[in-house]
PDB file of C-alpha atoms in Angstrom:
ATOM      1  CA  GLU A   2      89.979  34.493 -67.359  1.00  0.00           C
ATOM      2  CA  ALA A   3      88.057  37.619 -68.397  1.00  0.00           C
ATOM      3  CA  GLN A   4      88.566  40.254 -65.762  1.00  0.00           C
ATOM      4  CA  VAL A   5      89.072  43.843 -64.695  1.00  0.00           C
ATOM      5  CA  THR A   6      92.024  44.409 -62.400  1.00  0.00           C
ATOM      6  CA  GLN A   7      92.910  47.378 -60.221  1.00  0.00           C
ATOM      7  CA  ASN A   8      96.082  48.279 -58.384  1.00  0.00           C
ATOM      8  CA  PRO A   9      96.675  48.933 -55.627  1.00  0.00           C
ATOM      9  CA  ARG A  10      93.788  47.366 -53.739  1.00  0.00           C
ATOM     10  CA  TYR A  11      94.508  49.414 -50.613  1.00  0.00           C
ATOM     11  CA  LEU A  12      96.354  52.702 -50.296  1.00  0.00           C
ATOM     12  CA  ILE A  13      96.954  55.102 -47.432  1.00  0.00           C
ATOM     13  CA  THR A  14      98.543  58.384 -48.422  1.00  0.00           C
ATOM     14  CA  VAL A  15      98.899  61.969 -47.274  1.00  0.00           C
ATOM     15  CA  THR A  16      97.326  65.147 -48.540  1.00  0.00           C
ATOM     16  CA  GLY A  17      98.970  66.505 -51.670  1.00  0.00           C
ATOM     17  CA  LYS A  18     100.994  63.461 -52.660  1.00  0.00           C
ATOM     18  CA  LYS A  19     100.185  62.569 -56.263  1.00  0.00           C
ATOM     19  CA  LEU A  20      98.965  59.051 -56.853  1.00  0.00           C
ATOM     20  CA  THR A  21      97.727  56.842 -59.670  1.00  0.00           C
ATOM     21  CA  VAL A  22      95.315  53.939 -59.451  1.00  0.00           C
ATOM     22  CA  THR A  23      95.639  51.615 -62.400  1.00  0.00           C
ATOM     23  CA  CYS A  24      92.820  49.756 -64.132  1.00  0.00           C
ATOM     24  CA  SER A  25      93.267  47.123 -66.784  1.00  0.00           C
ATOM     25  CA  GLN A  26      90.832  44.827 -68.627  1.00  0.00           C
ATOM     26  CA  ASN A  27      91.511  41.868 -70.865  1.00  0.00           C
ATOM     27  CA  MET A  28      88.101  41.675 -72.572  1.00  0.00           C
ATOM     28  CA  ASN A  29      88.886  44.081 -75.420  1.00  0.00           C
ATOM     29  CA  HIS A  30      86.178  46.425 -74.144  1.00  0.00           C
ATOM     30  CA  GLU A  31      85.921  49.866 -75.709  1.00  0.00           C
ATOM     31  CA  TYR A  32      84.136  51.494 -72.759  1.00  0.00           C
ATOM     32  CA  MET A  33      85.741  52.043 -69.352  1.00  0.00           C
ATOM     33  CA  SER A  34      84.637  54.068 -66.366  1.00  0.00           C
ATOM     34  CA  TRP A  35      85.653  55.072 -62.848  1.00  0.00           C
ATOM     35  CA  TYR A  36      83.284  55.296 -59.869  1.00  0.00           C
ATOM     36  CA  ARG A  37      83.645  56.181 -56.248  1.00  0.00           C
ATOM     37  CA  GLN A  38      81.505  54.600 -53.560  1.00  0.00           C
ATOM     38  CA  ASP A  39      80.799  56.340 -50.291  1.00  0.00           C
ATOM     39  CA  PRO A  40      78.463  55.119 -47.522  1.00  0.00           C
ATOM     40  CA  GLY A  41      74.857  55.988 -48.290  1.00  0.00           C
ATOM     41  CA  LEU A  42      75.709  57.570 -51.643  1.00  0.00           C
ATOM     42  CA  GLY A  43      75.823  54.603 -53.970  1.00  0.00           C
ATOM     43  CA  LEU A  44      78.278  54.710 -56.852  1.00  0.00           C
ATOM     44  CA  ARG A  45      79.053  58.044 -58.439  1.00  0.00           C
ATOM     45  CA  GLN A  46      80.684  58.227 -61.831  1.00  0.00           C
ATOM     46  CA  ILE A  47      83.960  60.158 -61.982  1.00  0.00           C
ATOM     47  CA  TYR A  48      85.086  59.818 -65.615  1.00  0.00           C
ATOM     48  CA  TYR A  49      84.374  57.503 -68.492  1.00  0.00           C
ATOM     49  CA  SER A  50      85.930  56.666 -71.824  1.00  0.00           C
ATOM     50  CA  MET A  51      84.173  55.432 -74.925  1.00  0.00           C
ATOM     51  CA  ASN A  52      87.407  54.494 -76.672  1.00  0.00           C
ATOM     52  CA  VAL A  53      91.131  55.249 -76.904  1.00  0.00           C
ATOM     53  CA  GLU A  54      91.856  58.984 -76.531  1.00  0.00           C
ATOM     54  CA  VAL A  55      88.168  59.684 -75.805  1.00  0.00           C
ATOM     55  CA  THR A  56      87.300  60.629 -72.213  1.00  0.00           C
ATOM     56  CA  ASP A  57      84.464  62.547 -70.628  1.00  0.00           C
ATOM     57  CA  LYS A  58      83.399  63.783 -67.225  1.00  0.00           C
ATOM     58  CA  GLY A  59      80.949  61.946 -65.043  1.00  0.00           C
ATOM     59  CA  ASP A  60      79.074  63.472 -62.130  1.00  0.00           C
ATOM     60  CA  VAL A  61      82.018  64.033 -59.760  1.00  0.00           C
ATOM     61  CA  PRO A  62      85.194  64.743 -61.821  1.00  0.00           C
ATOM     62  CA  GLU A  63      86.693  67.481 -59.637  1.00  0.00           C
ATOM     63  CA  GLY A  64      90.148  66.599 -58.334  1.00  0.00           C
ATOM     64  CA  TYR A  65      90.644  63.660 -60.712  1.00  0.00           C
ATOM     65  CA  LYS A  66      92.294  63.097 -64.078  1.00  0.00           C
ATOM     66  CA  VAL A  67      92.214  60.146 -66.426  1.00  0.00           C
ATOM     67  CA  SER A  68      93.909  59.077 -69.623  1.00  0.00           C
ATOM     68  CA  ARG A  69      93.154  56.411 -72.208  1.00  0.00           C
ATOM     69  CA  LYS A  70      96.257  55.842 -74.298  1.00  0.00           C
ATOM     70  CA  GLU A  71      95.639  52.127 -74.742  1.00  0.00           C
ATOM     71  CA  LYS A  72      92.390  50.214 -75.038  1.00  0.00           C
ATOM     72  CA  ARG A  73      93.046  47.944 -72.068  1.00  0.00           C
ATOM     73  CA  ASN A  74      94.191  50.582 -69.532  1.00  0.00           C
ATOM     74  CA  PHE A  75      92.363  53.473 -67.870  1.00  0.00           C
ATOM     75  CA  PRO A  76      94.371  54.952 -64.980  1.00  0.00           C
ATOM     76  CA  LEU A  77      92.843  57.327 -62.441  1.00  0.00           C
ATOM     77  CA  ILE A  78      95.154  60.128 -61.340  1.00  0.00           C
ATOM     78  CA  LEU A  79      94.828  62.232 -58.213  1.00  0.00           C
ATOM     79  CA  GLU A  80      97.274  65.119 -58.669  1.00  0.00           C
ATOM     80  CA  SER A  81      96.838  66.535 -55.162  1.00  0.00           C
ATOM     81  CA  PRO A  82      94.718  64.194 -53.036  1.00  0.00           C
ATOM     82  CA  SER A  83      92.623  65.627 -50.228  1.00  0.00           C
ATOM     83  CA  PRO A  84      90.866  63.890 -47.313  1.00  0.00           C
ATOM     84  CA  ASN A  85      87.465  64.215 -49.043  1.00  0.00           C
ATOM     85  CA  GLN A  86      88.763  61.837 -51.706  1.00  0.00           C
ATOM     86  CA  THR A  87      88.968  59.049 -49.141  1.00  0.00           C
ATOM     87  CA  SER A  88      86.668  56.475 -50.682  1.00  0.00           C
ATOM     88  CA  LEU A  89      86.274  53.082 -52.328  1.00  0.00           C
ATOM     89  CA  TYR A  90      87.016  53.309 -56.039  1.00  0.00           C
ATOM     90  CA  PHE A  91      85.768  50.950 -58.728  1.00  0.00           C
ATOM     91  CA  CYS A  92      86.811  50.681 -62.338  1.00  0.00           C
ATOM     92  CA  ALA A  93      84.394  49.112 -64.828  1.00  0.00           C
ATOM     93  CA  SER A  94      84.400  48.178 -68.484  1.00  0.00           C
ATOM     94  CA  SER A  95      81.906  47.116 -71.111  1.00  0.00           C
ATOM     95  CA  LEU A  96      81.533  46.508 -74.794  1.00  0.00           C
ATOM     96  CA  TYR A  97      80.588  49.486 -76.925  1.00  0.00           C
ATOM     97  CA  LEU A  98      79.124  48.071 -80.124  1.00  0.00           C
ATOM     98  CA  GLN A  99      77.181  49.895 -82.819  1.00  0.00           C
ATOM     99  CA  GLY A 100      77.153  53.012 -80.698  1.00  0.00           C
ATOM    100  CA  VAL A 101      75.738  51.539 -77.484  1.00  0.00           C
ATOM    101  CA  THR A 102      77.209  50.322 -74.226  1.00  0.00           C
ATOM    102  CA  ASP A 103      76.366  46.998 -72.605  1.00  0.00           C
ATOM    103  CA  THR A 104      76.776  45.244 -69.258  1.00  0.00           C
ATOM    104  CA  GLN A 105      79.455  46.796 -67.062  1.00  0.00           C
ATOM    105  CA  TYR A 106      82.002  44.519 -65.386  1.00  0.00           C
ATOM    106  CA  PHE A 107      83.563  45.910 -62.242  1.00  0.00           C
ATOM    107  CA  GLY A 108      87.065  45.580 -60.884  1.00  0.00           C
ATOM    108  CA  PRO A 109      87.678  44.475 -57.267  1.00  0.00           C
ATOM    109  CA  GLY A 110      87.887  48.015 -55.912  1.00  0.00           C
ATOM    110  CA  THR A 111      90.633  50.196 -54.429  1.00  0.00           C
ATOM    111  CA  ARG A 112      90.206  51.500 -50.907  1.00  0.00           C
ATOM    112  CA  LEU A 113      91.944  54.865 -50.652  1.00  0.00           C
ATOM    113  CA  THR A 114      92.558  56.760 -47.429  1.00  0.00           C
ATOM    114  CA  VAL A 115      93.962  60.297 -47.605  1.00  0.00           C
ATOM    115  CA  LEU A 116      95.278  61.597 -44.287  1.00  0.00           C
TER     116      LEU A 116
ATOM    117  CA  GLY B   5      71.607  65.607 -65.473  1.00  0.00           C
ATOM    118  CA  GLU B   6      70.022  62.315 -64.545  1.00  0.00           C
ATOM    119  CA  ASN B   7      68.776  61.762 -60.999  1.00  0.00           C
ATOM    120  CA  VAL B   8      67.920  58.293 -59.690  1.00  0.00           C
ATOM    121  CA  GLU B   9      66.039  57.777 -56.450  1.00  0.00           C
ATOM    122  CA  GLN B  10      65.899  54.342 -54.852  1.00  0.00           C
ATOM    123  CA  HIS B  11      63.550  53.100 -52.120  1.00  0.00           C
ATOM    124  CA  PRO B  12      63.600  51.719 -49.548  1.00  0.00           C
ATOM    125  CA  SER B  13      67.119  52.215 -48.210  1.00  0.00           C
ATOM    126  CA  THR B  14      66.769  49.121 -46.004  1.00  0.00           C
ATOM    127  CA  LEU B  15      64.472  46.131 -46.370  1.00  0.00           C
ATOM    128  CA  SER B  16      64.116  43.158 -44.079  1.00  0.00           C
ATOM    129  CA  VAL B  17      62.063  40.098 -45.075  1.00  0.00           C
ATOM    130  CA  GLN B  18      61.531  36.546 -43.868  1.00  0.00           C
ATOM    131  CA  GLU B  19      63.013  33.745 -45.910  1.00  0.00           C
ATOM    132  CA  GLY B  20      60.554  32.710 -48.601  1.00  0.00           C
ATOM    133  CA  ASP B  21      58.861  36.118 -48.790  1.00  0.00           C
ATOM    134  CA  SER B  22      59.094  38.457 -51.756  1.00  0.00           C
ATOM    135  CA  ALA B  23      61.143  41.670 -51.845  1.00  0.00           C
ATOM    136  CA  VAL B  24      60.493  44.707 -54.032  1.00  0.00           C
ATOM    137  CA  ILE B  25      62.868  47.624 -54.568  1.00  0.00           C
ATOM    138  CA  LYS B  26      61.788  50.669 -56.549  1.00  0.00           C
ATOM    139  CA  CYS B  27      63.699  53.316 -58.478  1.00  0.00           C
ATOM    140  CA  THR B  28      62.623  56.470 -60.251  1.00  0.00           C
ATOM    141  CA  TYR B  29      64.654  58.400 -62.816  1.00  0.00           C
ATOM    142  CA  SER B  30      64.381  61.899 -64.203  1.00  0.00           C
ATOM    143  CA  ASP B  31      65.868  61.848 -67.724  1.00  0.00           C
ATOM    144  CA  SER B  32      63.384  60.523 -70.280  1.00  0.00           C
ATOM    145  CA  ALA B  33      66.316  59.826 -72.636  1.00  0.00           C
ATOM    146  CA  SER B  34      67.603  57.035 -70.342  1.00  0.00           C
ATOM    147  CA  ASN B  35      67.160  53.704 -72.065  1.00  0.00           C
ATOM    148  CA  TYR B  36      69.109  51.117 -70.061  1.00  0.00           C
ATOM    149  CA  PHE B  37      68.315  50.093 -66.481  1.00  0.00           C
ATOM    150  CA  PRO B  38      70.599  47.529 -64.803  1.00  0.00           C
ATOM    151  CA  TRP B  39      70.397  46.162 -61.273  1.00  0.00           C
ATOM    152  CA  TYR B  40      73.526  45.228 -59.360  1.00  0.00           C
ATOM    153  CA  LYS B  41      74.037  43.126 -56.253  1.00  0.00           C
ATOM    154  CA  GLN B  42      76.948  43.929 -53.972  1.00  0.00           C
ATOM    155  CA  GLU B  43      77.860  41.561 -51.179  1.00  0.00           C
ATOM    156  CA  LEU B  44      79.885  42.839 -48.259  1.00  0.00           C
ATOM    157  CA  GLY B  45      83.444  43.641 -49.330  1.00  0.00           C
ATOM    158  CA  LYS B  46      82.815  42.601 -52.943  1.00  0.00           C
ATOM    159  CA  ARG B  47      82.388  44.343 -56.252  1.00  0.00           C
ATOM    160  CA  PRO B  48      78.939  45.123 -57.730  1.00  0.00           C
ATOM    161  CA  GLN B  49      77.723  42.399 -60.057  1.00  0.00           C
ATOM    162  CA  LEU B  50      74.922  42.637 -62.589  1.00  0.00           C
ATOM    163  CA  ILE B  51      71.919  40.491 -61.715  1.00  0.00           C
ATOM    164  CA  ILE B  52      69.418  41.656 -64.315  1.00  0.00           C
ATOM    165  CA  ASP B  53      68.904  44.539 -66.715  1.00  0.00           C
ATOM    166  CA  ILE B  54      66.158  45.918 -68.901  1.00  0.00           C
ATOM    167  CA  ARG B  55      66.173  48.095 -71.969  1.00  0.00           C
ATOM    168  CA  SER B  56      63.565  50.742 -72.661  1.00  0.00           C
ATOM    169  CA  ASN B  57      61.846  48.808 -75.424  1.00  0.00           C
ATOM    170  CA  VAL B  58      60.792  46.102 -72.949  1.00  0.00           C
ATOM    171  CA  GLY B  59      58.300  46.365 -70.074  1.00  0.00           C
ATOM    172  CA  GLU B  60      59.289  43.328 -68.047  1.00  0.00           C
ATOM    173  CA  LYS B  61      62.087  40.796 -67.856  1.00  0.00           C
ATOM    174  CA  LYS B  62      62.373  37.718 -65.680  1.00  0.00           C
ATOM    175  CA  ASP B  63      65.251  35.431 -64.754  1.00  0.00           C
ATOM    176  CA  GLN B  64      64.246  32.644 -62.377  1.00  0.00           C
ATOM    177  CA  ARG B  65      63.411  34.301 -59.023  1.00  0.00           C
ATOM    178  CA  ILE B  66      64.324  37.786 -60.190  1.00  0.00           C
ATOM    179  CA  ALA B  67      62.243  40.119 -62.332  1.00  0.00           C
ATOM    180  CA  VAL B  68      62.425  43.742 -63.348  1.00  0.00           C
ATOM    181  CA  THR B  69      59.556  45.915 -64.554  1.00  0.00           C
ATOM    182  CA  LEU B  70      59.825  49.249 -66.314  1.00  0.00           C
ATOM    183  CA  ASN B  71      57.213  51.985 -66.654  1.00  0.00           C
ATOM    184  CA  LYS B  72      58.627  54.532 -69.100  1.00  0.00           C
ATOM    185  CA  THR B  73      55.678  56.865 -68.808  1.00  0.00           C
ATOM    186  CA  ALA B  74      56.038  57.174 -65.059  1.00  0.00           C
ATOM    187  CA  LYS B  75      59.838  56.890 -65.234  1.00  0.00           C
ATOM    188  CA  HIS B  76      60.167  54.152 -62.691  1.00  0.00           C
ATOM    189  CA  PHE B  77      61.447  50.599 -62.589  1.00  0.00           C
ATOM    190  CA  SER B  78      61.382  47.927 -59.935  1.00  0.00           C
ATOM    191  CA  LEU B  79      63.273  44.820 -58.897  1.00  0.00           C
ATOM    192  CA  HIS B  80      61.238  41.867 -57.660  1.00  0.00           C
ATOM    193  CA  ILE B  81      62.828  38.930 -55.861  1.00  0.00           C
ATOM    194  CA  THR B  82      60.550  36.002 -55.048  1.00  0.00           C
ATOM    195  CA  GLU B  83      61.128  33.143 -52.621  1.00  0.00           C
ATOM    196  CA  THR B  84      63.963  35.019 -50.963  1.00  0.00           C
ATOM    197  CA  GLN B  85      66.864  33.102 -49.449  1.00  0.00           C
ATOM    198  CA  PRO B  86      69.485  34.181 -46.873  1.00  0.00           C
ATOM    199  CA  GLU B  87      72.091  34.360 -49.658  1.00  0.00           C
ATOM    200  CA  ASP B  88      70.018  37.127 -51.259  1.00  0.00           C
ATOM    201  CA  SER B  89      71.108  39.377 -48.378  1.00  0.00           C
ATOM    202  CA  ALA B  90      73.226  42.151 -49.918  1.00  0.00           C
ATOM    203  CA  VAL B  91      73.099  45.753 -51.089  1.00  0.00           C
ATOM    204  CA  TYR B  92      71.206  46.223 -54.341  1.00  0.00           C
ATOM    205  CA  PHE B  93      71.759  49.180 -56.666  1.00  0.00           C
ATOM    206  CA  CYS B  94      69.673  50.355 -59.574  1.00  0.00           C
ATOM    207  CA  ALA B  95      71.127  52.504 -62.334  1.00  0.00           C
ATOM    208  CA  ALA B  96      69.942  54.457 -65.339  1.00  0.00           C
ATOM    209  CA  SER B  97      71.971  55.291 -68.407  1.00  0.00           C
ATOM    210  CA  ILE B  98      71.753  56.341 -72.019  1.00  0.00           C
ATOM    211  CA  ARG B  99      73.409  53.513 -73.896  1.00  0.00           C
ATOM    212  CA  HIS B 100      75.039  55.627 -76.591  1.00  0.00           C
ATOM    213  CA  ALA B 101      76.175  58.390 -74.237  1.00  0.00           C
ATOM    214  CA  GLY B 102      78.300  56.630 -71.616  1.00  0.00           C
ATOM    215  CA  LYS B 103      77.024  58.290 -68.432  1.00  0.00           C
ATOM    216  CA  SER B 104      75.596  56.066 -65.713  1.00  0.00           C
ATOM    217  CA  THR B 105      73.718  57.255 -62.639  1.00  0.00           C
ATOM    218  CA  PHE B 106      73.197  54.928 -59.695  1.00  0.00           C
ATOM    219  CA  GLY B 107      70.667  54.919 -56.912  1.00  0.00           C
ATOM    220  CA  ASP B 108      71.911  55.093 -53.329  1.00  0.00           C
ATOM    221  CA  GLY B 109      71.345  51.400 -52.706  1.00  0.00           C
ATOM    222  CA  THR B 110      69.003  49.150 -50.718  1.00  0.00           C
ATOM    223  CA  THR B 111      70.321  46.895 -47.993  1.00  0.00           C
ATOM    224  CA  LEU B 112      68.267  43.702 -48.138  1.00  0.00           C
ATOM    225  CA  THR B 113      68.332  41.349 -45.169  1.00  0.00           C
ATOM    226  CA  VAL B 114      66.657  37.964 -45.477  1.00  0.00           C
ATOM    227  CA  LYS B 115      66.030  36.386 -42.087  1.00  0.00           C
ATOM    228  CA  PRO B 116      66.107  32.600 -41.923  1.00  0.00           C
TER     229      PRO B 116
END
């Protein structure tokens, strides 16, 4: 089954404790992206990647890191989480053919609480 | 950067009525405009999209129109049903650039 998976689905942590949220897709998509969703603010793009070893900042990259060492995986790293990073996080992927992206498929979401 | 404004933030209609949600964008380079539906506790899912070389696209009860000159696009849902109740998001992106900007969402409630 074609899908985007995220782990963990729920996480409660404390300020300053490094964490990684994993994202994996099995559709051989070149493009992957991370979003955060907060009430009333829609989805805001954190980072995106057009292909392996190619990443770029979205609208709200502060406090986050990403890496794209393999095509299927795009982990989101919070080196020193703070309470304002409490949010619902979505990973998404899409084809990137002939220089253009296509429909984005979203993962199930990760609800993060930073105390 | 791109800025997308979405209106209204909440919309309540009677079953069978039509619903219209509007979005405006600021970057004239944007050329891809998807609409997503997000049910409570679920992930966003694409319901329809339009590219900048097309003015209108329809899929059964759902249609999207795009006015590039005015930089706005709209989602039209006809013959609404209770299962259409959800949060709807518009987005604007430049297909070769990778950045996507979403509107803040519209909560649609369809009353039986």
